[in-house]
Amino acid sequence: MTTTELWTSFAARADAHPEVTALVAGDRFVSYGELTDMALRAIPRLRSLDLLPGEPVAVEAAKTPETIAVVLAGMACRIPVVLPSLTLPPTTRTILLDRAGARHLVSETGTTPADPPPPLDAGHSQPRPPGRLDTAIILTTSGSTGIPKLVPIATGAIERFADWAAARFDITSGAVVLNYAPLNFDLCLLDVWTTLHHGGTVVLVDTITATHGDRLLDLLDTQGVTVLQAVPMAHQLMIRAARGSGRSIPSVRHVMFTGDHLPPHLLPDLQSLFPAGRRYNLYGCTETNNSFIHELPAGATPSQIPLGEPLPDVDAIIVDESGQVLAGEGRGELVVSTPYQTAGYLGSTTAGAGPFIEADPSWPTAGTRPLYRTGDIVRRDHLGALHLEGRNDAQVKVRGTRVNMAAVERALLDHDDVAEVAVVATPDSVAGHVLNAVLRPGPDATINTLDLRRHCAGTLPTAAIPACWQVTDGPLPRTSTGKIDRESLRHTIERAQAGTGLIGEEA
């Protein structure tokens, strides 16, 4: 499989039905024929860069038809495209492009040389490995723990995933698919590239619409969206915008939530809002793409939403703290291998393979693909269902008790008045760590921290109840892939604690 086959498939559909709408971007409707012409005009621009075989070009991830056309041109020329987020600080972007080996940055205004990297002690890599000739797109991780990692995705991996997703969610000619996620996020492999590969229409969500539930609902309604995939925050925005109005969007046939925890008490609202929509919980990582899916039966409101079943040809095991594979009930780290995964990070400064490991001969896995340590802690119940409990790097000890901060966040999100929450730990000489909760209330809600403590006490041990609380009216900071930037919050809290004592209200 070569990158030209992705292009060939798209171009063939454009040749057969040039009048079909490929992209909707605000008031712009771009047909397959027009998008093909845009890509063809971009090809000489890329070829003029005198790139080495496998050398990527950077394309600013502005969510526009022009950006998508340049990526298609890269597929036609077998030129990998790395998509740096527009929200990255300039220094971070420079380091990222240096690690990728991208000498040229393409934007809507032209092509410029990438900035020279900062000095070595700033963290850029050397030397860079040669590019992979089968790479189509280079995605980035959230960067929540530092410089985002570069995740090259091969053409064959995209093809395999697109064929599965198109069959599962009826993405074909006539399908209208919402693209909520940034273009550098792995969700776009379904929203954008699966849709264009199979002849559907992609509706691009701009940054302003993405933060307003009423505008999102209007967009779904006016464009007749049939497939909706978004992070829980987007679903919560739409649910709150529709609550009390009786509004529903009957065109949506498939509703997916992914990338974070959706409070189960919102499931009835989700079904009312999309009465004809089948609801799915999708689980995956940027490195592996989707690996689990759970379809919720109509009317189901479980207290916990399981990860579901592995996708076809996905291997998954649970490894406990001793390194043993769990065969029955228990908890441990989820380790997976998928037919859609990356071969490894590009330009990584991490010694060894990092989270990519070879299977132990005694492990019950099939095939020869490397396994990926997700870093996610899951629990297998007595029925065999898997439940996500948090990250292995989200566990701290408070007064000698191990606390999972993701579990604390889930408990707080189950409170009706909480729209967003992040729980971060800061060092404490007595307790070991102090838990800090930063919350944004929902519309017309009033946060009472005493009430929240009582709410937490109903499901959490005493050590897991946050000691410090901060309520904010604005949205919590986000990474370049739209996830809550807990690292930024932690630094802000630590600075405040160092200067003025504990931030917010202390227990």
Coordinates of C-alpha atoms in Angstrom, one line a residue:
M1 CA 0.0 0.0 0.0
T2 CA 1.5 3.4 -1.0
T3 CA 0.3 6.9 -0.3
T4 CA -0.8 7.3 -3.9
E5 CA -3.6 4.7 -3.3
L6 CA -5.3 7.0 -0.8
W7 CA -5.1 9.8 -3.4
T8 CA -6.2 7.5 -6.2
S9 CA -9.3 6.4 -4.3
F10 CA -10.3 10.0 -3.6
A11 CA -9.5 11.2 -7.1
A12 CA -11.6 8.4 -8.6
R13 CA -14.6 9.4 -6.5
A14 CA -14.1 13.0 -7.6
D15 CA -13.9 11.9 -11.2
A16 CA -17.1 9.9 -10.9
H17 CA -19.1 12.5 -8.9
P18 CA -17.4 15.9 -9.1
E19 CA -20.5 17.7 -8.1
V20 CA -20.9 16.0 -4.7
T21 CA -20.1 18.2 -1.7
A22 CA -16.8 17.1 -0.1
L23 CA -16.4 19.8 2.6
V24 CA -18.6 22.3 4.3
A25 CA -16.7 25.2 6.0
G26 CA -18.9 28.0 7.3
D27 CA -20.7 29.3 4.2
R28 CA -18.3 27.5 1.8
F29 CA -19.4 24.3 0.0
V30 CA -16.5 22.6 -1.7
S31 CA -17.3 19.8 -4.1
Y32 CA -15.1 16.8 -4.8
G33 CA -14.2 18.3 -8.1
E34 CA -13.2 21.6 -6.6
L35 CA -11.2 19.9 -3.8
T36 CA -9.4 17.8 -6.4
D37 CA -8.5 20.9 -8.4
M38 CA -7.2 22.6 -5.2
A39 CA -5.0 19.6 -4.4
L40 CA -3.7 19.4 -8.0
R41 CA -2.6 23.0 -7.8
A42 CA -0.8 22.3 -4.5
I43 CA 1.2 19.4 -6.0
P44 CA 3.8 21.6 -7.9
R45 CA 4.3 23.7 -4.8
L46 CA 5.2 20.6 -2.8
R47 CA 7.4 19.1 -5.5
S48 CA 9.4 22.3 -5.8
L49 CA 10.7 21.9 -2.2
D50 CA 13.3 19.3 -3.3
L51 CA 12.5 17.0 -0.4
L52 CA 14.4 13.8 0.3
P53 CA 12.5 10.5 0.1
G54 CA 10.3 10.2 3.2
E55 CA 11.0 13.7 4.3
P56 CA 7.9 15.4 5.7
V57 CA 6.5 18.8 5.1
A58 CA 4.8 20.8 7.8
V59 CA 1.3 22.1 7.2
E60 CA -0.3 24.5 9.7
A61 CA -3.4 22.7 11.0
A62 CA -5.9 25.4 10.1
K63 CA -9.3 23.8 9.7
T64 CA -9.8 25.0 6.1
P65 CA -10.4 23.3 2.7
E66 CA -7.0 24.6 1.7
T67 CA -5.2 22.7 4.5
I68 CA -7.0 19.5 3.5
A69 CA -6.2 20.0 -0.1
V70 CA -2.4 20.3 0.7
V71 CA -2.6 17.0 2.7
L72 CA -4.3 15.3 -0.2
A73 CA -1.5 16.7 -2.4
G74 CA 1.0 15.2 -0.1
M75 CA -0.7 11.8 -0.4
A76 CA -0.5 12.1 -4.2
C77 CA 3.2 12.8 -4.0
R78 CA 4.1 10.3 -1.3
I79 CA 5.1 13.2 0.9
P80 CA 4.3 12.8 4.6
V81 CA 2.5 15.7 6.2
V82 CA 3.0 16.8 9.8
L83 CA 0.2 18.9 11.2
P84 CA 1.4 21.3 14.0
S85 CA -1.5 22.8 16.0
L86 CA -2.0 26.6 15.6
T87 CA -2.2 26.8 19.4
L88 CA 1.4 25.6 19.9
P89 CA 3.8 28.2 21.3
P90 CA 6.4 29.2 18.6
T91 CA 9.3 27.6 20.5
T92 CA 7.4 24.3 21.0
R93 CA 6.4 24.3 17.3
T94 CA 10.1 24.8 16.3
I95 CA 11.3 21.9 18.4
L96 CA 8.5 19.7 17.1
L97 CA 9.3 20.4 13.5
D98 CA 13.0 19.8 14.1
R99 CA 12.2 16.4 15.6
A100 CA 10.0 15.6 12.6
G101 CA 12.8 16.6 10.2
A102 CA 10.5 19.1 8.5
R103 CA 12.5 21.9 6.8
H104 CA 9.5 23.6 5.3
L105 CA 6.3 25.0 6.8
V106 CA 3.3 25.4 4.5
S107 CA 0.5 27.8 5.3
E108 CA -2.3 29.5 3.4
T109 CA -0.1 32.5 2.8
G110 CA 2.9 30.6 1.4
T111 CA 5.8 28.2 2.1
T112 CA 8.6 29.2 4.5
P113 CA 11.7 27.5 5.9
A114 CA 11.0 26.1 9.3
D115 CA 12.7 28.1 12.1
P116 CA 16.1 26.8 13.2
P117 CA 15.9 24.8 16.4
P118 CA 16.9 26.3 19.8
P119 CA 20.1 25.1 21.5
L120 CA 20.4 21.5 22.4
D121 CA 19.6 22.0 26.0
A122 CA 16.1 23.2 25.1
G123 CA 15.2 19.6 24.3
H124 CA 15.2 19.1 20.5
S125 CA 16.4 15.8 19.2
Q126 CA 19.5 14.7 17.3
P127 CA 20.0 12.8 15.2
R128 CA 16.7 12.2 13.4
P129 CA 15.8 8.8 12.0
P130 CA 15.1 8.7 8.3
G131 CA 11.5 9.1 7.3
R132 CA 9.2 6.2 6.5
L133 CA 8.2 6.0 2.9
D134 CA 4.8 4.6 3.7
T135 CA 3.8 7.5 6.1
A136 CA 0.9 9.5 5.1
I137 CA 0.1 11.8 8.1
I138 CA 2.1 12.6 11.2
L139 CA -0.2 13.3 14.1
T140 CA 0.7 14.8 17.5
T141 CA -0.2 13.8 21.0
S142 CA -1.7 16.3 23.4
G143 CA 1.6 17.4 24.9
S144 CA 0.1 17.4 28.3
T145 CA 3.4 16.3 29.8
G146 CA 5.8 18.4 27.7
I147 CA 6.6 18.6 23.9
P148 CA 3.9 16.7 21.9
K149 CA 5.1 13.4 20.5
L150 CA 5.1 12.8 16.8
V151 CA 3.0 9.9 15.7
P152 CA 3.5 8.8 12.0
I153 CA 0.5 6.9 10.5
A154 CA 1.1 4.7 7.5
T155 CA -1.2 4.7 4.6
G156 CA -2.1 1.1 5.1
A157 CA -3.2 1.8 8.7
I158 CA -5.4 4.6 7.5
E159 CA -6.9 2.4 4.8
R160 CA -7.7 -0.5 7.2
F161 CA -9.2 1.9 9.8
A162 CA -11.3 3.7 7.1
D163 CA -12.7 0.5 5.8
W164 CA -13.7 -0.6 9.3
A165 CA -15.2 2.7 10.3
A166 CA -17.1 3.2 7.0
A167 CA -18.8 -0.2 7.4
R168 CA -19.6 0.3 11.1
F169 CA -21.0 3.8 10.9
D170 CA -22.5 3.8 7.4
I171 CA -20.0 6.4 6.0
T172 CA -20.5 6.3 2.3
S173 CA -21.9 8.6 -0.4
G174 CA -24.7 10.5 1.2
A175 CA -23.2 10.4 4.7
V176 CA -22.7 13.8 6.4
V177 CA -20.0 13.6 9.1
L178 CA -19.2 16.3 11.6
N179 CA -15.5 17.1 12.2
Y180 CA -15.3 18.6 15.7
A181 CA -11.7 17.7 16.5
P182 CA -8.6 19.7 15.4
L183 CA -6.9 18.3 12.3
N184 CA -3.8 17.2 14.2
F185 CA -6.0 14.9 16.4
D186 CA -6.5 11.2 15.7
L187 CA -10.3 11.6 15.6
C188 CA -9.8 13.2 12.1
L189 CA -8.9 9.7 10.8
L190 CA -12.6 9.0 11.0
D191 CA -14.2 12.4 10.6
V192 CA -12.1 13.6 7.6
W193 CA -10.1 10.9 6.0
T194 CA -12.5 8.0 6.3
T195 CA -15.3 10.2 5.0
L196 CA -13.4 11.5 2.0
H197 CA -12.1 8.1 1.2
H198 CA -15.6 6.7 1.0
G199 CA -17.4 9.6 -0.7
G200 CA -19.2 11.4 2.2
T201 CA -19.4 15.0 3.2
V202 CA -17.3 16.5 6.0
V203 CA -18.7 19.4 8.0
L204 CA -15.8 21.4 9.5
V205 CA -16.5 23.0 12.9
D206 CA -14.7 26.3 13.4
T207 CA -13.2 27.3 16.8
I208 CA -16.0 29.7 17.7
T209 CA -18.8 27.2 17.0
A210 CA -16.9 24.5 18.9
T211 CA -17.5 26.3 22.2
H212 CA -21.2 27.1 21.7
G213 CA -23.7 24.3 22.1
D214 CA -26.5 26.2 20.3
R215 CA -24.3 26.9 17.3
L216 CA -23.3 23.2 17.2
L217 CA -26.9 22.2 17.2
D218 CA -27.8 24.6 14.5
L219 CA -24.9 23.3 12.4
L220 CA -26.0 19.7 12.9
D221 CA -29.6 20.6 12.0
T222 CA -28.9 22.8 8.9
Q223 CA -26.4 20.4 7.4
G224 CA -28.3 17.2 8.1
V225 CA -25.4 15.6 9.9
T226 CA -25.7 11.8 10.1
V227 CA -22.5 10.8 11.9
L228 CA -21.3 12.7 15.0
Q229 CA -18.1 11.9 16.8
A230 CA -16.9 14.3 19.5
V231 CA -15.3 14.6 22.9
P232 CA -17.7 14.6 25.9
M233 CA -17.2 18.3 26.4
A234 CA -18.9 18.9 23.0
H235 CA -21.8 16.6 23.9
Q236 CA -22.2 18.4 27.2
L237 CA -22.4 21.8 25.5
M238 CA -25.1 20.6 23.2
I239 CA -27.1 18.9 25.9
R240 CA -27.1 22.0 28.1
A241 CA -28.1 24.2 25.1
A242 CA -31.0 21.9 24.3
R243 CA -32.1 21.2 27.9
G244 CA -35.7 22.4 28.6
S245 CA -36.4 23.3 24.9
G246 CA -37.4 19.8 23.7
R247 CA -35.0 20.3 20.8
S248 CA -33.8 17.2 19.0
I249 CA -31.7 16.4 15.9
P250 CA -33.4 13.5 14.0
S251 CA -30.8 13.3 11.2
V252 CA -28.0 11.9 13.4
R253 CA -27.8 8.1 13.0
H254 CA -24.5 7.4 14.9
V255 CA -23.3 9.3 18.0
M256 CA -19.8 8.6 19.3
F257 CA -18.2 10.0 22.5
T258 CA -14.5 9.5 22.9
G259 CA -11.3 10.9 24.3
D260 CA -12.6 11.4 27.9
H261 CA -15.1 10.4 30.4
L262 CA -18.8 11.0 29.7
P263 CA -20.9 11.1 32.9
P264 CA -23.4 8.3 32.7
H265 CA -26.3 10.5 34.0
L266 CA -26.1 12.4 30.6
L267 CA -27.0 9.3 28.6
P268 CA -30.8 9.9 28.7
D269 CA -30.2 13.5 27.5
L270 CA -28.0 12.3 24.7
Q271 CA -30.7 9.9 23.6
S272 CA -33.4 12.6 23.7
L273 CA -31.2 15.0 21.7
F274 CA -30.4 12.4 19.0
P275 CA -33.5 10.1 19.1
A276 CA -32.5 8.1 16.0
G277 CA -28.9 7.9 16.9
R278 CA -27.1 4.7 18.0
R279 CA -24.7 5.6 20.9
Y280 CA -21.1 4.4 21.2
N281 CA -18.3 4.8 23.6
L282 CA -15.0 4.6 21.6
Y283 CA -11.7 4.0 23.3
G284 CA -8.2 4.5 21.8
C285 CA -5.0 6.4 21.8
T286 CA -3.3 8.6 19.2
E287 CA -0.6 5.9 18.9
T288 CA -3.1 3.0 18.2
N289 CA -6.2 4.7 16.9
N290 CA -9.5 3.2 18.2
S291 CA -9.1 -0.2 19.8
F292 CA -12.4 -0.7 21.8
I293 CA -16.1 0.1 21.0
H294 CA -19.2 -0.2 23.2
E295 CA -22.6 0.3 21.8
L296 CA -25.2 1.3 24.4
P297 CA -28.6 -0.4 24.1
A298 CA -31.5 2.0 23.6
G299 CA -32.6 3.3 26.9
A300 CA -29.6 2.0 28.8
T301 CA -28.3 4.1 31.6
P302 CA -25.5 2.1 33.3
S303 CA -23.7 3.4 36.4
Q304 CA -20.5 2.9 34.5
I305 CA -19.8 2.9 30.8
P306 CA -17.5 0.0 29.8
L307 CA -14.8 0.1 27.2
G308 CA -16.6 -2.6 25.2
E309 CA -15.3 -5.1 22.7
P310 CA -11.9 -5.0 20.9
L311 CA -12.1 -4.0 17.3
P312 CA -11.4 -6.7 14.7
D313 CA -7.8 -8.0 14.8
V314 CA -7.0 -6.0 18.0
D315 CA -5.0 -7.7 20.7
A316 CA -5.6 -6.5 24.3
I317 CA -4.3 -7.7 27.6
I318 CA -4.2 -6.4 31.2
V319 CA -0.8 -6.5 32.9
D320 CA -0.7 -6.2 36.7
E321 CA 1.9 -4.5 38.9
S322 CA 4.0 -7.6 39.0
G323 CA 4.1 -7.8 35.2
Q324 CA 1.8 -10.8 35.0
V325 CA -1.1 -11.0 32.5
L326 CA -4.5 -11.1 34.3
A327 CA -6.8 -13.9 33.2
G328 CA -9.8 -13.0 35.2
E329 CA -11.1 -10.2 37.5
G330 CA -8.6 -7.6 38.5
R331 CA -7.0 -4.3 37.6
G332 CA -3.8 -3.4 35.7
E333 CA -2.4 -1.5 32.8
L334 CA -4.1 -2.0 29.4
V335 CA -1.7 -3.1 26.7
V336 CA -3.0 -3.3 23.1
S337 CA -1.9 -3.9 19.5
T338 CA -4.0 -2.8 16.6
P339 CA -3.8 -3.0 12.8
Y340 CA -4.1 0.8 12.7
Q341 CA -1.2 1.7 15.0
T342 CA 2.0 3.7 14.5
A343 CA 5.3 1.9 14.2
G344 CA 6.7 4.3 16.8
Y345 CA 7.4 7.9 17.6
L346 CA 9.2 10.1 15.1
G347 CA 12.3 11.9 16.4
S348 CA 11.8 10.6 19.9
T349 CA 14.4 11.6 22.6
T350 CA 13.3 8.7 24.8
A351 CA 15.8 5.9 25.3
G352 CA 14.6 2.6 23.9
A353 CA 11.2 1.9 22.5
G354 CA 9.3 3.7 25.3
P355 CA 5.7 2.3 25.5
F356 CA 6.2 0.1 22.5
I357 CA 7.1 -3.4 23.6
E358 CA 7.5 -6.9 22.1
A359 CA 5.0 -9.5 23.4
D360 CA 6.3 -12.0 26.0
P361 CA 6.1 -15.5 24.4
S362 CA 3.8 -16.6 27.3
W363 CA 1.3 -13.8 26.7
P364 CA -2.0 -14.7 25.0
T365 CA -1.5 -12.4 22.0
A366 CA -1.6 -13.2 18.3
G367 CA 0.5 -11.8 15.5
T368 CA 3.9 -10.1 15.4
R369 CA 3.0 -6.5 15.9
P370 CA 4.6 -4.6 18.8
L371 CA 2.3 -4.0 21.8
Y372 CA 1.6 -0.5 23.1
R373 CA 1.5 0.2 26.8
T374 CA -1.4 2.7 27.0
G375 CA -0.7 3.9 30.5
D376 CA -4.4 3.5 31.3
I377 CA -5.5 1.5 34.3
V378 CA -8.5 -0.7 33.7
R379 CA -10.5 -3.0 35.8
R380 CA -12.1 -6.3 34.5
D381 CA -15.3 -7.2 36.4
H382 CA -16.8 -10.6 37.1
L383 CA -18.6 -10.5 33.7
G384 CA -15.4 -9.8 31.8
A385 CA -16.3 -6.1 31.0
L386 CA -13.4 -3.6 31.1
H387 CA -13.8 -0.3 32.9
L388 CA -11.4 2.6 32.7
E389 CA -10.2 3.7 36.1
G390 CA -7.5 6.3 35.2
R391 CA -3.9 6.8 34.2
N392 CA -1.0 5.1 35.9
D393 CA 0.6 8.6 36.0
A394 CA -2.6 10.0 37.6
Q395 CA -2.1 8.1 40.9
V396 CA -0.6 9.7 43.9
K397 CA -0.4 9.0 47.6
V398 CA -2.3 11.2 50.1
R399 CA -1.6 10.5 53.7
G400 CA -0.4 7.1 52.7
T401 CA -3.5 6.2 50.7
R402 CA -3.2 5.7 46.9
V403 CA -5.6 8.0 45.1
N404 CA -6.6 7.9 41.5
M405 CA -7.2 11.5 40.4
A406 CA -9.1 10.5 37.3
A407 CA -11.6 8.7 39.6
V408 CA -12.0 11.9 41.6
E409 CA -12.7 13.8 38.4
R410 CA -15.3 11.3 37.4
A411 CA -17.0 11.6 40.7
L412 CA -17.2 15.4 40.5
L413 CA -18.4 15.3 36.9
D414 CA -21.3 13.2 38.1
H415 CA -22.6 16.2 40.0
D416 CA -25.2 18.1 38.0
D417 CA -23.7 21.5 38.7
V418 CA -20.2 20.7 37.4
A419 CA -19.5 21.4 33.7
E420 CA -15.7 20.9 33.7
V421 CA -13.2 19.7 36.3
A422 CA -9.5 19.0 36.7
V423 CA -7.9 17.5 39.8
V424 CA -4.2 18.0 40.1
A425 CA -1.8 17.0 42.9
T426 CA 0.8 19.3 44.4
P427 CA 3.6 18.3 46.9
D428 CA 3.0 18.6 50.6
S429 CA 5.5 18.0 53.3
V430 CA 2.9 16.4 55.7
A431 CA 0.4 14.6 53.5
G432 CA 2.7 13.8 50.6
H433 CA 0.3 15.4 48.2
V434 CA -2.6 17.8 48.3
L435 CA -5.5 17.4 45.8
N436 CA -6.6 20.5 44.1
A437 CA -9.9 20.7 42.2
V438 CA -10.5 23.3 39.6
L439 CA -14.1 23.5 38.4
R440 CA -16.3 25.4 36.0
P441 CA -20.0 25.3 36.9
G442 CA -22.7 24.7 34.4
P443 CA -25.0 27.5 33.2
D444 CA -27.0 29.1 36.1
A445 CA -25.4 26.7 38.5
T446 CA -23.9 27.8 41.8
I447 CA -21.0 25.7 43.1
N448 CA -21.0 25.0 46.8
T449 CA -17.8 23.3 47.9
L450 CA -19.4 21.9 51.1
D451 CA -22.0 20.2 48.9
L452 CA -19.3 18.9 46.6
R453 CA -17.4 17.4 49.5
R454 CA -20.6 15.6 50.6
H455 CA -21.1 14.4 47.1
C456 CA -17.5 13.0 46.9
A457 CA -17.8 11.4 50.3
G458 CA -20.6 9.2 48.9
T459 CA -18.3 7.4 46.5
L460 CA -14.7 8.3 47.4
P461 CA -12.4 7.5 50.4
T462 CA -11.6 10.5 52.6
A463 CA -8.1 10.8 51.2
A464 CA -9.5 11.3 47.7
I465 CA -11.7 14.3 48.6
P466 CA -9.9 17.4 47.3
A467 CA -8.4 19.7 50.0
C468 CA -8.4 22.8 47.9
W469 CA -11.0 24.1 45.5
Q470 CA -11.0 26.8 42.8
V471 CA -14.1 27.8 40.8
T472 CA -13.7 29.5 37.5
D473 CA -16.2 31.1 35.1
G474 CA -14.1 30.5 32.0
P475 CA -13.3 27.3 30.3
L476 CA -10.3 25.3 31.6
P477 CA -7.1 25.5 29.6
R478 CA -6.8 23.0 26.8
T479 CA -3.9 21.3 25.0
S480 CA -3.4 21.4 21.2
T481 CA -5.7 18.3 20.9
G482 CA -8.5 19.7 23.0
K483 CA -7.8 17.9 26.3
I484 CA -7.7 19.7 29.6
D485 CA -4.2 21.0 30.2
R486 CA -3.6 19.6 33.7
E487 CA 0.1 20.4 33.6
S488 CA -0.5 24.1 33.0
L489 CA -3.0 24.1 35.9
R490 CA -0.6 22.3 38.2
H491 CA 2.1 24.9 37.5
T492 CA -0.3 27.8 38.1
I493 CA -1.4 26.2 41.4
E494 CA 2.1 25.6 42.5
R495 CA 3.1 29.1 41.8
A496 CA 0.2 30.4 43.8
Q497 CA 0.9 28.1 46.7
A498 CA 4.5 29.1 46.7
G499 CA 3.6 32.8 46.8
T500 CA 0.4 33.1 48.8
G501 CA -0.4 29.8 50.4
L502 CA -3.0 27.3 49.1
I503 CA -5.0 28.4 46.2
G504 CA -8.8 28.7 46.5
E505 CA -10.7 27.4 49.5
E506 CA -8.9 25.0 51.8
A507 CA -10.6 22.2 53.7

